[in-house]
Short mmCIF file of C-alpha atoms in Angstrom, two decimals:
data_model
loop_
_atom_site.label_atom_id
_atom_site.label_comp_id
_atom_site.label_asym_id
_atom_site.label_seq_id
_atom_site.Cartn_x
_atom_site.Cartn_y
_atom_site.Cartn_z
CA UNK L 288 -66.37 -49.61 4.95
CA UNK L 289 -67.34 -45.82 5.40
CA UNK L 290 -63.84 -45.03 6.56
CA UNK L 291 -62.13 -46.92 3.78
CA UNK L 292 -63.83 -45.63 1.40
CA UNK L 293 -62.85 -41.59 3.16
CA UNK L 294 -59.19 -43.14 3.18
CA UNK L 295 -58.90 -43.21 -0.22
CA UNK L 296 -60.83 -40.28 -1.16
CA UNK L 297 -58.24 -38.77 1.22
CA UNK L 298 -55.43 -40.25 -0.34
CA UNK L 299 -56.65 -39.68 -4.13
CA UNK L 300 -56.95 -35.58 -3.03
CA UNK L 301 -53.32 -36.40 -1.86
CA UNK L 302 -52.19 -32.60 -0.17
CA UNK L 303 -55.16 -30.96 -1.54
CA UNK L 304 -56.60 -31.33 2.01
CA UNK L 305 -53.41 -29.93 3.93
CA UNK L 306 -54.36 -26.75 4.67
CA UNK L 307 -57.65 -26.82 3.25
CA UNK L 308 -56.83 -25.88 -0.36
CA UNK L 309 -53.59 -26.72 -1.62
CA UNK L 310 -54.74 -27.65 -5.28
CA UNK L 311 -54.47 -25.05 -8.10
CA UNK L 312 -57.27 -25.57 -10.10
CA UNK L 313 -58.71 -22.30 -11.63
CA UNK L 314 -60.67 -20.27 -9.11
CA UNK L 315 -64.26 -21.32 -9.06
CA UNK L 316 -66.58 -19.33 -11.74
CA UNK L 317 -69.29 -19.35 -9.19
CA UNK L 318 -67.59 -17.24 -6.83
CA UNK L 319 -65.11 -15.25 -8.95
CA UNK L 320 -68.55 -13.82 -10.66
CA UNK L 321 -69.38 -12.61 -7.13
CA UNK L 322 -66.43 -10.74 -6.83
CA UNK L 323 -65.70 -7.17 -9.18
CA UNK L 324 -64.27 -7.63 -12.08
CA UNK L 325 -60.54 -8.04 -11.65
CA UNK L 326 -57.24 -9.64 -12.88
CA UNK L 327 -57.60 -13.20 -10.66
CA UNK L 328 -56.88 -15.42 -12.83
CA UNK L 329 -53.76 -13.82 -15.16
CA UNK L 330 -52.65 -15.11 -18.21
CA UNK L 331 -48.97 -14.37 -16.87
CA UNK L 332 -47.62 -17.56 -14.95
CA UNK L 333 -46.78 -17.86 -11.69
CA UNK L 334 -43.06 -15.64 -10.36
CA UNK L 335 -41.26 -18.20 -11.70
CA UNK L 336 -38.41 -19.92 -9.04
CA UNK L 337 -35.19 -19.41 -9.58
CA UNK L 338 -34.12 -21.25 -6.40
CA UNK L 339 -35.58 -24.53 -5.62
CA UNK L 340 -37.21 -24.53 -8.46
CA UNK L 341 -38.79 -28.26 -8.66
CA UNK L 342 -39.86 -27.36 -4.86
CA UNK L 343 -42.94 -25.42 -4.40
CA UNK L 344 -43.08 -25.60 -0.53
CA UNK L 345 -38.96 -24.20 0.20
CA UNK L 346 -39.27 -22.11 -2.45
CA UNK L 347 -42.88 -20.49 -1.34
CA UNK L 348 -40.76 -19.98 2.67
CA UNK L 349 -37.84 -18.42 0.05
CA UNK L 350 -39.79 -15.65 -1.43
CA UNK L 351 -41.39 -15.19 1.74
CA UNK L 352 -37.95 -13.62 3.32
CA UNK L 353 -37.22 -12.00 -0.31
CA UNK L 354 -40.82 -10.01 0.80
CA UNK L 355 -39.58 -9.16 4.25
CA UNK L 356 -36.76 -7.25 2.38
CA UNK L 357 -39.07 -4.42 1.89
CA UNK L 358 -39.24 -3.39 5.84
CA UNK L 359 -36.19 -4.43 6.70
CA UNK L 360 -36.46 -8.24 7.25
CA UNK L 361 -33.84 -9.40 5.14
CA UNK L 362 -31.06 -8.67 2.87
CA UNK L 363 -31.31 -10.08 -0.83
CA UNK L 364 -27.64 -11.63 -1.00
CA UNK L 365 -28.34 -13.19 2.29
CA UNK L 366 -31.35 -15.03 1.54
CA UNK L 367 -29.82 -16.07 -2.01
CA UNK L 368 -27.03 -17.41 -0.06
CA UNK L 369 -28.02 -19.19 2.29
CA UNK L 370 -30.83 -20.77 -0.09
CA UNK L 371 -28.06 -21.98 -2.10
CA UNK L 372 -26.79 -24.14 0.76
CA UNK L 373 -30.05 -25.52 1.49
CA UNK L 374 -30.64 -28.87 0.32
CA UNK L 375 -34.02 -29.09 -1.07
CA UNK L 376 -36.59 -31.23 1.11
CA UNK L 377 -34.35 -31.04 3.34
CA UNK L 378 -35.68 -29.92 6.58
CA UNK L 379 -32.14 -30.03 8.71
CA UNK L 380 -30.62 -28.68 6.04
CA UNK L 381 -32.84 -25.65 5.84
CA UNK L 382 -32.89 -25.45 9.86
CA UNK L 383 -28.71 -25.12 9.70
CA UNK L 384 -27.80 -22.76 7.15
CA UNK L 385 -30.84 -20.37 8.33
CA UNK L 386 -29.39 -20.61 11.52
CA UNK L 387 -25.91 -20.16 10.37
CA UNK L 388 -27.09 -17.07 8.40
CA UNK L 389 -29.09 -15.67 11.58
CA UNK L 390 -25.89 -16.22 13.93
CA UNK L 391 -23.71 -14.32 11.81
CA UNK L 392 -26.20 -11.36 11.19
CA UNK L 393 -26.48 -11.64 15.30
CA UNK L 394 -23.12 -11.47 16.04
CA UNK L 395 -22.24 -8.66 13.75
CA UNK L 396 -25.19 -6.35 14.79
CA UNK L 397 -23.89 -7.10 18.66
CA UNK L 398 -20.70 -5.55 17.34
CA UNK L 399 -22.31 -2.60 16.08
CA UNK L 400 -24.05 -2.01 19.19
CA UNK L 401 -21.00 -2.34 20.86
CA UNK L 402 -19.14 0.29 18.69
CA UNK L 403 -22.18 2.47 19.13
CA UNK L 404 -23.24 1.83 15.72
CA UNK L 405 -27.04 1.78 16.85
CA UNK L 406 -28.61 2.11 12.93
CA UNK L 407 -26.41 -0.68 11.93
CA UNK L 408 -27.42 -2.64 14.93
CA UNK L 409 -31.34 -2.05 14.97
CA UNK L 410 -31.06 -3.56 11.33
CA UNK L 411 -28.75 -6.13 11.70
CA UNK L 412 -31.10 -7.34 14.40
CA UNK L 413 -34.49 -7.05 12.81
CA UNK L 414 -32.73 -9.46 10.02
CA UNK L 415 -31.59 -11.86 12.28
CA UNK L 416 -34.50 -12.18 14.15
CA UNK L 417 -36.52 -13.29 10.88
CA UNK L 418 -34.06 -15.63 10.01
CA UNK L 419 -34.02 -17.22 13.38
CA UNK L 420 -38.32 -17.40 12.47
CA UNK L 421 -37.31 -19.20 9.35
CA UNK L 422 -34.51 -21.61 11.04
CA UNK L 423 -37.05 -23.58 12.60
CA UNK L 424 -40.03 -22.72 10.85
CA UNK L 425 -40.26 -26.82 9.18
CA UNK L 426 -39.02 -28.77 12.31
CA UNK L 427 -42.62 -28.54 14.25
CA UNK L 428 -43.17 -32.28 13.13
CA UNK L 429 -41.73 -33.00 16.31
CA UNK L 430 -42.41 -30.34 18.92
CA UNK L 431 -39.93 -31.49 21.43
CA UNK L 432 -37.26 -30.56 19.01
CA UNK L 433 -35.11 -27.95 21.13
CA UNK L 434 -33.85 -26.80 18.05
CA UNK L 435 -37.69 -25.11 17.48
CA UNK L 436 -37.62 -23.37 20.96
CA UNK L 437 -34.04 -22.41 20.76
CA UNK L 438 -34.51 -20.29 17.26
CA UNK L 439 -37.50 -18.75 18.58
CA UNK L 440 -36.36 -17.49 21.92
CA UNK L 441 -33.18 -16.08 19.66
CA UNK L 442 -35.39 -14.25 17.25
CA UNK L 443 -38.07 -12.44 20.09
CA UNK L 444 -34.48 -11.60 21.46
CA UNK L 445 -33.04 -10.36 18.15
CA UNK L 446 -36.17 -8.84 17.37
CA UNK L 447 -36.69 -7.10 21.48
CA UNK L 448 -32.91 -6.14 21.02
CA UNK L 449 -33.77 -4.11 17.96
CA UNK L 450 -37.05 -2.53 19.50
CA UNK L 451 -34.76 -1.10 22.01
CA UNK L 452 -33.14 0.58 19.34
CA UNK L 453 -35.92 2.56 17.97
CA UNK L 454 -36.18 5.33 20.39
CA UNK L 455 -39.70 4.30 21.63
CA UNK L 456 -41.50 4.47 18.53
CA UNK L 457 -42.24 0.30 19.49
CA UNK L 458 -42.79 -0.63 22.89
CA UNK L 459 -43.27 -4.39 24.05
CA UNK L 460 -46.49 -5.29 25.69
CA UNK L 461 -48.62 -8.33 27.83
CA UNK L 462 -52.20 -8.44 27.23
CA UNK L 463 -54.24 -9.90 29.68
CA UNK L 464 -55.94 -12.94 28.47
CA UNK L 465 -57.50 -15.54 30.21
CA UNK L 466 -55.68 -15.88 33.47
CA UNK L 467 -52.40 -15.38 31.73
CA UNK L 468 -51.37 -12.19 28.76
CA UNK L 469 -50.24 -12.59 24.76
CA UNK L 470 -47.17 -10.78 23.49
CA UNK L 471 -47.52 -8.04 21.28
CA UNK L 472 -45.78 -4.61 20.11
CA UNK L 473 -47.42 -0.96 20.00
CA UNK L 474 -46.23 1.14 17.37
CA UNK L 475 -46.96 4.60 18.17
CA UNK L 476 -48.03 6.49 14.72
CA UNK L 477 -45.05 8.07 13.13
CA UNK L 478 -44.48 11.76 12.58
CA UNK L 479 -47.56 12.01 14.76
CA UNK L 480 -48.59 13.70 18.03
CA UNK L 481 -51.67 14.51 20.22
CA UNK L 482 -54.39 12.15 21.43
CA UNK L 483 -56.61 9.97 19.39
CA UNK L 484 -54.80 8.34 16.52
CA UNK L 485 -56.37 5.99 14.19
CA UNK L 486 -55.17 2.31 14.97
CA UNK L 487 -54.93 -1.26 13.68
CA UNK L 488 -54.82 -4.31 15.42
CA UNK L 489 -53.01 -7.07 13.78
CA UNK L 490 -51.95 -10.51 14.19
CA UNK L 491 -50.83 -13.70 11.91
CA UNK L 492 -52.14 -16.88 10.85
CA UNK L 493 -51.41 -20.68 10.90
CA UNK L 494 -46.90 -20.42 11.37
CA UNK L 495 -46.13 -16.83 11.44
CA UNK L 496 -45.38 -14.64 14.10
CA UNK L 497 -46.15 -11.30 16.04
CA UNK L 498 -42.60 -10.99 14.81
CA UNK L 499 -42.88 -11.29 11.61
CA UNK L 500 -46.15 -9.01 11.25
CA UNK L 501 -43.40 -6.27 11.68
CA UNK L 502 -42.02 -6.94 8.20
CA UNK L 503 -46.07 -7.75 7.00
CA UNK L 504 -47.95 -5.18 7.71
CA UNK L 505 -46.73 -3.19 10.97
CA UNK L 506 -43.77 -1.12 10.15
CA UNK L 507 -45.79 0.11 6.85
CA UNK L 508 -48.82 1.33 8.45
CA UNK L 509 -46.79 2.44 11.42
CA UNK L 510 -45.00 4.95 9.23
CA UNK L 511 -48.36 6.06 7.49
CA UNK L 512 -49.45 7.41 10.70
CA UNK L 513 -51.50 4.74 12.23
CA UNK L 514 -50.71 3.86 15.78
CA UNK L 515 -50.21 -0.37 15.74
CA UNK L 516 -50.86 -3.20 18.10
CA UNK L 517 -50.00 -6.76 17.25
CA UNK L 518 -49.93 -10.02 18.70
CA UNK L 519 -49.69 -13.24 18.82
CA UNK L 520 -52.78 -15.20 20.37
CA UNK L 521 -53.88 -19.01 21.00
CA UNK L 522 -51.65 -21.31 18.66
CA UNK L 523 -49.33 -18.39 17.53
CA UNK L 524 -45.37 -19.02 18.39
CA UNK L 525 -44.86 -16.88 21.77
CA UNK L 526 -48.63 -18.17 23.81
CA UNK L 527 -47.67 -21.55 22.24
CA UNK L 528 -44.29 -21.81 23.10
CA UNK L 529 -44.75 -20.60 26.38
CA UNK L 530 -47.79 -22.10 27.59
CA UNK L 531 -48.98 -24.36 24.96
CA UNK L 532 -52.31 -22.51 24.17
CA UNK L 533 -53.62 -24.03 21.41
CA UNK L 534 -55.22 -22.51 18.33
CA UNK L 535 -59.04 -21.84 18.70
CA UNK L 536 -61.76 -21.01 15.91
CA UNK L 537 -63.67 -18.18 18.14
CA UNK L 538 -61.46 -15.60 17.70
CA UNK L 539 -63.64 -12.73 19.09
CA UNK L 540 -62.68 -14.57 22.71
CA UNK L 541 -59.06 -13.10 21.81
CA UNK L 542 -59.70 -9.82 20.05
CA UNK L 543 -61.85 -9.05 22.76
CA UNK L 544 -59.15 -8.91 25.36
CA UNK L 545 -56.83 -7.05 22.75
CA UNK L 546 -59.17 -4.32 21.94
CA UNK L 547 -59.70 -4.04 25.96
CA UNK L 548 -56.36 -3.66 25.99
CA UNK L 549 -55.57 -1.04 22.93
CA UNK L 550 -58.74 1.31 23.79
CA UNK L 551 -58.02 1.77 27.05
CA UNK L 552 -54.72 3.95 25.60
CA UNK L 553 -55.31 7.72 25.69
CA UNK L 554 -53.38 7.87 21.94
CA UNK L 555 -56.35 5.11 20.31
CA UNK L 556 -59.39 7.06 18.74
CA UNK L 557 -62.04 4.00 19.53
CA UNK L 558 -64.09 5.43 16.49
CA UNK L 559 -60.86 4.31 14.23
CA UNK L 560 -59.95 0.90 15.18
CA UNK L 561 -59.50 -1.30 12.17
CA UNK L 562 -58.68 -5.29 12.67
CA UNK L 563 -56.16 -7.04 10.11
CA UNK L 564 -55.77 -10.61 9.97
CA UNK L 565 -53.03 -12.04 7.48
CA UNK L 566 -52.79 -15.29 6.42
CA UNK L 567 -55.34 -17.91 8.44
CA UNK L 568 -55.63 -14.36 10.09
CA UNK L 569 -58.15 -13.82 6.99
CA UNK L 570 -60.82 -15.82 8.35
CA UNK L 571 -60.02 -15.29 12.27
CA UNK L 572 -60.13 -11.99 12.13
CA UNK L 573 -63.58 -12.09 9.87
CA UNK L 574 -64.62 -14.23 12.69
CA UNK L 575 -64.12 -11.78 15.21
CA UNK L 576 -65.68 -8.66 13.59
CA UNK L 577 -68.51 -10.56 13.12
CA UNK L 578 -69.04 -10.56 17.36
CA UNK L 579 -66.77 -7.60 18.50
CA UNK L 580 -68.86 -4.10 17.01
CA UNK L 581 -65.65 -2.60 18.32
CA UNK L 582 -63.75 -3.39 15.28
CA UNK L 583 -64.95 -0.25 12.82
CA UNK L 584 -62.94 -1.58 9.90
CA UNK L 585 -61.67 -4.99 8.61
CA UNK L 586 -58.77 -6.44 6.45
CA UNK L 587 -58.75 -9.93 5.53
CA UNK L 588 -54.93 -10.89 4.17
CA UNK L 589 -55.94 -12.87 2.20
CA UNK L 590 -59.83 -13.59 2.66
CA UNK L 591 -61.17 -17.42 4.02
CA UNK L 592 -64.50 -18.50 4.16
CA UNK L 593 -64.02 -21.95 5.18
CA UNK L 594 -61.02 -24.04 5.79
CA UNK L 595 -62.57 -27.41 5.51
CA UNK L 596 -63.42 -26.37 1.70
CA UNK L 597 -61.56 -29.17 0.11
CA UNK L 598 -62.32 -31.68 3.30
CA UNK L 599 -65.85 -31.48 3.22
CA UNK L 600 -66.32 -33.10 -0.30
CA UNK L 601 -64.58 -36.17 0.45
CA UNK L 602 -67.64 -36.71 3.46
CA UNK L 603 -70.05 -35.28 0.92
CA UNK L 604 -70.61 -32.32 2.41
CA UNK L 605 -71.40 -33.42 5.57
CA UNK L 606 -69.48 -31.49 8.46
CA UNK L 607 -71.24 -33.43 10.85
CA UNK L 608 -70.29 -36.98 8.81
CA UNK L 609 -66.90 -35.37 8.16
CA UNK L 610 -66.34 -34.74 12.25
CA UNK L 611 -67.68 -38.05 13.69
CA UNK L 612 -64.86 -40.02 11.38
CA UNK L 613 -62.51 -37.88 11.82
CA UNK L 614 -62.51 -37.68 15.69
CA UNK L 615 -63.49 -41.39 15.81
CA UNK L 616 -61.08 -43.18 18.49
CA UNK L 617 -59.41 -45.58 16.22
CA UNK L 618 -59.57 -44.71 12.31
CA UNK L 619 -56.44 -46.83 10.62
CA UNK L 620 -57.20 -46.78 7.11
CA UNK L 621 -57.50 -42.92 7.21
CA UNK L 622 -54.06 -42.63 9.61
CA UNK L 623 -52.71 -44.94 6.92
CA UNK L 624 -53.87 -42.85 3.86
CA UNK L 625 -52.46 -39.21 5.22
CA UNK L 626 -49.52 -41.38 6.28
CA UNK L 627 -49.28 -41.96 2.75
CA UNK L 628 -49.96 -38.48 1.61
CA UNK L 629 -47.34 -36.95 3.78
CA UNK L 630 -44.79 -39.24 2.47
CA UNK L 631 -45.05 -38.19 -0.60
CA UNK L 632 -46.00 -34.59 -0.12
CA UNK L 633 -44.12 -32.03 1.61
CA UNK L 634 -46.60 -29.58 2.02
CA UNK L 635 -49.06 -31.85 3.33
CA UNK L 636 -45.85 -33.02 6.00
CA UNK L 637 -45.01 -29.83 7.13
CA UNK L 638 -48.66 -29.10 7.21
CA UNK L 639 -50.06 -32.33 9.19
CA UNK L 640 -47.05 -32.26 11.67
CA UNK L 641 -47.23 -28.42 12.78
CA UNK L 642 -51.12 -28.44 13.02
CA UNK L 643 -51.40 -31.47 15.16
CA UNK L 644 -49.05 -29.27 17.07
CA UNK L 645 -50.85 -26.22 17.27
CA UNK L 646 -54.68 -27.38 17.73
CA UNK L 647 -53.16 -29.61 20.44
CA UNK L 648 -54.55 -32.85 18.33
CA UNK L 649 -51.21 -34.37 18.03
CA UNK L 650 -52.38 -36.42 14.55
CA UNK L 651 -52.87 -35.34 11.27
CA UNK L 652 -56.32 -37.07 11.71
CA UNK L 653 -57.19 -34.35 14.47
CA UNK L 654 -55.60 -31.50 13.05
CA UNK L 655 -57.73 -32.00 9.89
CA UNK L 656 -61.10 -32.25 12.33
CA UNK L 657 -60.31 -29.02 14.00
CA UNK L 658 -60.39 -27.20 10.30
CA UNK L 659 -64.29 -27.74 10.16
CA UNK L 660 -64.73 -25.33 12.79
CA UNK L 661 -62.63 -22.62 10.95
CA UNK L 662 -64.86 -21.00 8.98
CA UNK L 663 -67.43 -18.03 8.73
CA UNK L 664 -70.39 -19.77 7.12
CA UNK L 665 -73.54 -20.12 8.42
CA UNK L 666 -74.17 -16.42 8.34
CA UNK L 667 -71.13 -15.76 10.74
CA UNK L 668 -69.97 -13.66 7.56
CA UNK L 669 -73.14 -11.95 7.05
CA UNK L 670 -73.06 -10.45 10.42
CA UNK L 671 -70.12 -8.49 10.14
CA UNK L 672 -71.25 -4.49 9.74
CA UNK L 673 -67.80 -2.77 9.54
CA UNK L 674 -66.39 -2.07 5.83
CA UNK L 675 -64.29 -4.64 5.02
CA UNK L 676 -61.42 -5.28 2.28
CA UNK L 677 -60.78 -9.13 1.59
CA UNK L 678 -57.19 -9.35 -0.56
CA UNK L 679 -56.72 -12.22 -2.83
CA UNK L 680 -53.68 -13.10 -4.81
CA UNK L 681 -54.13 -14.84 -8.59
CA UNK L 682 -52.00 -17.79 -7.48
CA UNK L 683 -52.61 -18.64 -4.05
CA UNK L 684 -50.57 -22.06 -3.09
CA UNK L 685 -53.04 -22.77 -0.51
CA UNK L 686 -56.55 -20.99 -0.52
CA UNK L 687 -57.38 -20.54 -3.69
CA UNK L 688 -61.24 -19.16 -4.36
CA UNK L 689 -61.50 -18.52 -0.38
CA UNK L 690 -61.12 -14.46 -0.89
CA UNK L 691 -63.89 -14.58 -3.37
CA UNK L 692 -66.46 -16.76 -1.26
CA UNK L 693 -66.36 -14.46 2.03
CA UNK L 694 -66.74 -11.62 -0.35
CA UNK L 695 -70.20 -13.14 -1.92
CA UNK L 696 -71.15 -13.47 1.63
CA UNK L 697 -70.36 -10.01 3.16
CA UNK L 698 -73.64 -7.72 3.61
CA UNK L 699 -71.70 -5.01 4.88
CA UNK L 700 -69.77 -2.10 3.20
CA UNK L 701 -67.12 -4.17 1.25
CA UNK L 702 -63.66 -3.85 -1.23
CA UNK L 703 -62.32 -6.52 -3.04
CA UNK L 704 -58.55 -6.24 -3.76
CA UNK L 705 -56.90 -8.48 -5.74
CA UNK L 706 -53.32 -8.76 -7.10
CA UNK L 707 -52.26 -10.82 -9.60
CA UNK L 708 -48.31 -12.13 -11.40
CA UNK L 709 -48.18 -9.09 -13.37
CA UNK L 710 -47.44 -7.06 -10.46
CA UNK L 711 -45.68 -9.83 -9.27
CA UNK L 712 -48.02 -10.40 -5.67
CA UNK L 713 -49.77 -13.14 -7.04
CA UNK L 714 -48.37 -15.12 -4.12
CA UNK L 715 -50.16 -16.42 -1.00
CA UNK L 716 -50.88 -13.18 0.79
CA UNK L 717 -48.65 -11.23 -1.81
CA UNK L 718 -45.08 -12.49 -0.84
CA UNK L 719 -42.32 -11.03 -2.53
CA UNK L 720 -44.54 -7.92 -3.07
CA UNK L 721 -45.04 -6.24 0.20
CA UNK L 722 -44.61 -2.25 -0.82
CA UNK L 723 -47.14 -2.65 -3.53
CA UNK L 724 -49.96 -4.51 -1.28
CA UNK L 725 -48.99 -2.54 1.68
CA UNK L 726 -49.58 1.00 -0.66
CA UNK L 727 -53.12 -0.46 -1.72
CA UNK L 728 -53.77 -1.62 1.82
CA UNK L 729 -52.84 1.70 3.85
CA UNK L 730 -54.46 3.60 0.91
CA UNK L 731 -58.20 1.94 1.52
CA UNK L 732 -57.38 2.65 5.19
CA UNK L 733 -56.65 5.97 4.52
CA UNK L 734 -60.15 6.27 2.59
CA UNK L 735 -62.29 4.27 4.62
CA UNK L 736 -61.28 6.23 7.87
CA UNK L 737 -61.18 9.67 6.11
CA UNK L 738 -65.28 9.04 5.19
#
């Protein structure tokens, strides 16, 4: 009876519970209060589609290349066009023209590099590489797709082909990490000489890339003079395609490795190492300052204070209720129920299929046990000493109220940032506006490391 009774409180929050926080209800009063006073909650609406416009989820993915136009990620008539041949909910569809798109970019920046066009190439290639990222980004539903592995080994090649290209200013790198290494990039600060630069550390969330943090976050702080490392750890797309390491909640087991790594560089001042986590990235990398005193400053893109948020209330509050029916070995009505939900949800199916992939759980039933453990509660939060900026963006698709409850809980030095639809970066971790939160970003840097 207990577990029919979760299966349709599961199915009545419907994708509310897909990554934690799908539902757009008004940020909680409770925590907004905690935060400064700021613009959270705009009267201006949402950036209104103007491609797939009765599709939240394709059109979110959409305006996330139209941000990566800002370092070079994309070109605005490509990623119109090739939208336009996408049919919507369509997850082939969206896997073949991105494809198409990221063949032709290819092929043509292999032609400049031929003609010794190497500008024309580097950029060529940085685009196709992201649209490779996209191409597969909604097939993970089924892992053994070798469409998924055969986009992503062309984009780290599009991507490696255009590092080359940049006169050493990024170099690749392994990190050693647990009898094996991660991939990541250093960006060596531009304009910038001598020993001891400031540096930040970087990696992604939940889908996105070392890759893509090029286009995020590490070509704009790069060119403000801070060296860069990023990479991609446990459940990320190259340790995960590779070897199958599977997401994990203690993240200071991986930063600890990758600040090993970055401070034992001549060019790293050890006094300025900052940590930025974007995306789920906003409560891993919390998680790790709050064990590695290394990390001497901390940005949270967006901020998360717990990931089972929306879960939790359907076990009434329990984690300990919610884990033991959630891991049980046979729970049908609940399989049945987010059956159900992913039917008729497309976040939720995107969601459900690539995190049973990337905890390892292989059900949507798993993947949504392993989210109680992502979190900074239980005064995790409150032991992080290093001044910290958590982001948030007015209309968040997926973690709505999150920035504002790690704030309340932070003891330490602490900035809240938020950005709302009148600058248009209202969007989950500011998408679309990437110049604008990227200015606010490196200028906090700036001021925090300059004190």
């Amino acid at each position: 009876m207990e577990r029919r009774h979760f299966a349709r409180s599961i199915l009545a929050a419907a994708g509310a519970i897909a990554l934690g926080a799908k539902a757009q209800e008004a940020r909680p009063a409770a925590a907004a209060a905690a935060a400064p006073a700021a613009p959270l909650a705009s009267a201006a609406p949402g950036l209104k589609p103007f491609l797939f416009e009765k599709d939240e989820t394709f059109w979110y993915e959409t305006l996330r290349s139209f941000g990566h136009i800002a370092y070079g990620g994309a070109d605005f008539g490509e990623v119109v066009v090739t939208a336009q041949r996408i049919r919507g909910g369509d997850y082939d569809s969206w896997h073949d023209e991105w494809r198409l798109t990221a063949e032709r970019v290819a092929a043509e920046a292999q032609k400049s590099l031929a003609a010794g066009h190497a500008v024309s190439a580097r950029d060529g290639f940085f685009r196709a590489s992201n649209y490779y990222r996209s191409a597969e980004f909604f097939l993970h539903g089924n892992p053994s797709d070798p469409r998924i592995n055969a986009a992503y080994d062309r984009s780290v090649e599009c991507f490696r082909a255009a590092v080359r290209l940049t006169d050493g200013a990024i170099e690749p790198v392994r990190i050693r990490y647990e009898g094996t290494s991660l991939p990541g990039y250093f960006y060596r600060a531009s304009g910038k000489t001598g020993k001891g630069r400031p540096t930040v550390v970087m990696h992604n969330g939940f889908d996105g890339s070392v890759e893509e943090m090029h286009y995020v976050a590490a070509a704009a702080l790069a060119e403000r003079g801070y060296n860069v490392l990023s990479f991609d750890g446990p459940g990320q797309p190259g340790p995960m395609h590779r070897e199958g390491l599977v997401l994990r909640p203690d993240w200071e087991r991986v930063v600890g490795p990758v600040l090993d790594h970055v401070l034992a560089r001549p060019d790293v001042d050890a006094r300025r190492v900052a940590l930025l986590g974007n995306s789920l990235g906003g409560v891993l990398a919390p998680r790790a300052a709050a064990f590695e005193p290394r990390v001497r400053a901390l940005i949270a893109l967006d901020g998360i204070y717990d990931m089972s948020e929306k879960t939790l209330p359907l076990f009434g509050g329990q984690r300990e209720v919610a884990r033991r029916v959630l891991t049980a070995p046979s729970a049908p009505d609940i399989d049945k129920a987010l059956a159900q939900v992913a039917e008729r949800d497309a976040q939720a199916r995107w969601a459900f299929g690539h995190g049973a992939w990337v905890t390892g759980k292989g059900t949507a039933r798993g993947y949504l046990s392993t989210l109680l453990d992502y979190n900074v509660a239980d005064g995790v939060a409150e032991r992080i000493q290093c001044p910290t900026l958590v982001c948030a963006a007015a209309n968040d698709m997926f973690f709505m109220g999150q920035p504002e409850a790690l704030y309340a809980h932070l003891t330490c030095p602490k900035t809240f940032l938020a950005l709302d639809d009148t600058l248009g970066a209202g969007a989950h971790c500011h998408a679309g506006a990437q110049r604008l939160a990227m200015a606010r970003i490196g200028d906090w840097l700036d001021t925090t490391f300059a004190a």
